[in-house]
CSV table of C-alpha atoms in Angstrom, one decimal:
chain,number,residue,atom,x,y,z
L,1348,MET,CA,86.1,38.8,114.4
L,1349,ALA,CA,86.7,40.2,110.9
L,1350,LEU,CA,90.4,39.7,111.3
L,1351,LEU,CA,90.0,36.0,111.9
L,1352,CYS,CA,87.9,35.8,108.7
L,1353,LEU,CA,90.7,37.3,106.6
L,1354,ALA,CA,93.0,34.4,107.3
L,1355,SER,CA,90.3,32.0,106.2
L,1356,THR,CA,89.5,34.2,103.2
L,1357,ALA,CA,93.2,34.2,102.2
L,1358,LYS,CA,93.4,30.4,102.6
L,1359,ASN,CA,90.1,29.7,100.8
L,1360,HIS,CA,91.0,31.9,97.8
L,1361,SER,CA,94.5,30.6,97.4
L,1362,GLY,CA,93.2,27.3,96.2
L,1363,ASP,CA,90.7,28.9,93.9
L,1364,ARG,CA,93.3,30.8,92.0
L,1365,LEU,CA,95.6,27.9,91.3
L,1366,GLY,CA,96.1,27.6,87.5
L,1367,ARG,CA,94.1,30.8,86.8
L,1368,THR,CA,96.4,33.6,87.9
L,1369,ASP,CA,99.8,34.3,89.3
L,1370,LYS,CA,98.8,36.5,92.2
L,1371,GLY,CA,95.8,37.6,94.3
L,1372,LEU,CA,94.9,40.8,96.1
L,1373,ILE,CA,92.9,41.3,99.3
L,1374,ILE,CA,92.2,44.8,100.5
L,1375,THR,CA,90.8,45.8,103.9
L,1376,THR,CA,90.3,49.1,105.7
L,1377,GLY,CA,91.4,47.3,108.9
L,1378,SER,CA,94.5,45.1,109.5
L,1379,PHE,CA,95.5,41.5,108.8
L,1380,THR,CA,96.3,38.9,111.4
L,1381,ALA,CA,99.6,37.2,111.5
L,1382,ASP,CA,97.9,34.0,110.2
L,1383,ALA,CA,96.5,35.9,107.2
L,1384,ARG,CA,99.9,37.3,106.4
L,1385,ARG,CA,101.5,33.8,106.7
L,1386,GLU,CA,98.8,32.3,104.5
L,1387,ALA,CA,99.2,35.0,101.9
L,1388,THR,CA,102.9,34.1,101.5
L,1389,ARG,CA,102.7,30.3,102.0
L,1390,ASP,CA,105.3,28.3,100.0
L,1391,GLY,CA,103.7,26.4,97.1
L,1392,ALA,CA,100.8,28.7,96.6
L,1393,PRO,CA,100.6,31.8,94.4
L,1394,ALA,CA,101.2,34.9,96.4
L,1395,ILE,CA,98.4,37.1,97.7
L,1396,ASP,CA,99.1,40.8,98.1
L,1397,LEU,CA,97.5,42.1,101.3
L,1398,VAL,CA,96.7,45.8,101.5
L,1399,ASP,CA,95.7,47.0,104.9
L,1400,GLY,CA,94.1,50.2,106.0
L,1401,ASP,CA,97.4,52.1,106.4
L,1402,ASP,CA,98.7,50.9,103.1
L,1403,LEU,CA,95.4,51.8,101.4
L,1404,CYS,CA,95.5,55.3,102.8
L,1405,GLU,CA,99.1,55.8,101.5
L,1406,LEU,CA,98.1,54.5,98.1
L,1407,LEU,CA,95.2,56.8,97.9
L,1408,LYS,CA,97.3,59.8,99.0
L,1409,ASP,CA,100.2,59.0,96.6
L,1410,ARG,CA,97.8,58.7,93.7
L,1411,GLY,CA,95.4,61.5,94.7
L,1412,LEU,CA,92.5,59.2,94.4
L,1413,GLY,CA,89.4,60.6,96.3
L,1414,VAL,CA,91.5,62.3,98.9
L,1415,THR,CA,92.8,65.7,99.7
L,1416,VAL,CA,96.0,66.1,101.8
L,1417,ARG,CA,96.3,69.2,103.8
L,1418,MET,CA,99.4,69.9,105.9
L,1419,VAL,CA,98.6,71.7,109.2
L,1420,GLU,CA,101.1,73.8,111.2
L,1421,GLU,CA,100.9,73.3,114.9
L,1422,VAL,CA,102.2,76.0,117.3
L,1423,THR,CA,102.7,75.1,121.0
L,1424,ILE,CA,103.2,77.9,123.6
L,1425,ASN,CA,106.1,77.4,126.0
L,1426,GLU,CA,104.4,79.0,129.1
L,1427,ALA,CA,107.7,78.9,131.0
L,1428,ALA,CA,109.2,81.3,128.5
L,1429,PHE,CA,106.6,84.0,129.5
L,1430,SER,CA,106.6,83.4,133.3
L,1431,ASP,CA,108.7,86.5,134.0
L,1432,PHE,CA,106.2,88.9,132.3
């Protein structure tokens, strides 16, 4: 349901911005529908940058904003290697 609203949001705000700005920005923690992506890059309208949840996470990690990144080593036991013991 929320994904369908984003296409509508992008379309509704694209007309609001005309003459006031060169670009818009919509951020979601989810993802955008194909319709929302098309509307954001529609010819004749100022562009709208879309930042989805994955992009948002990468931006926060890259800039160290409110997140801590911890690399975890994973060890897997190959049980077949120990079958003769």
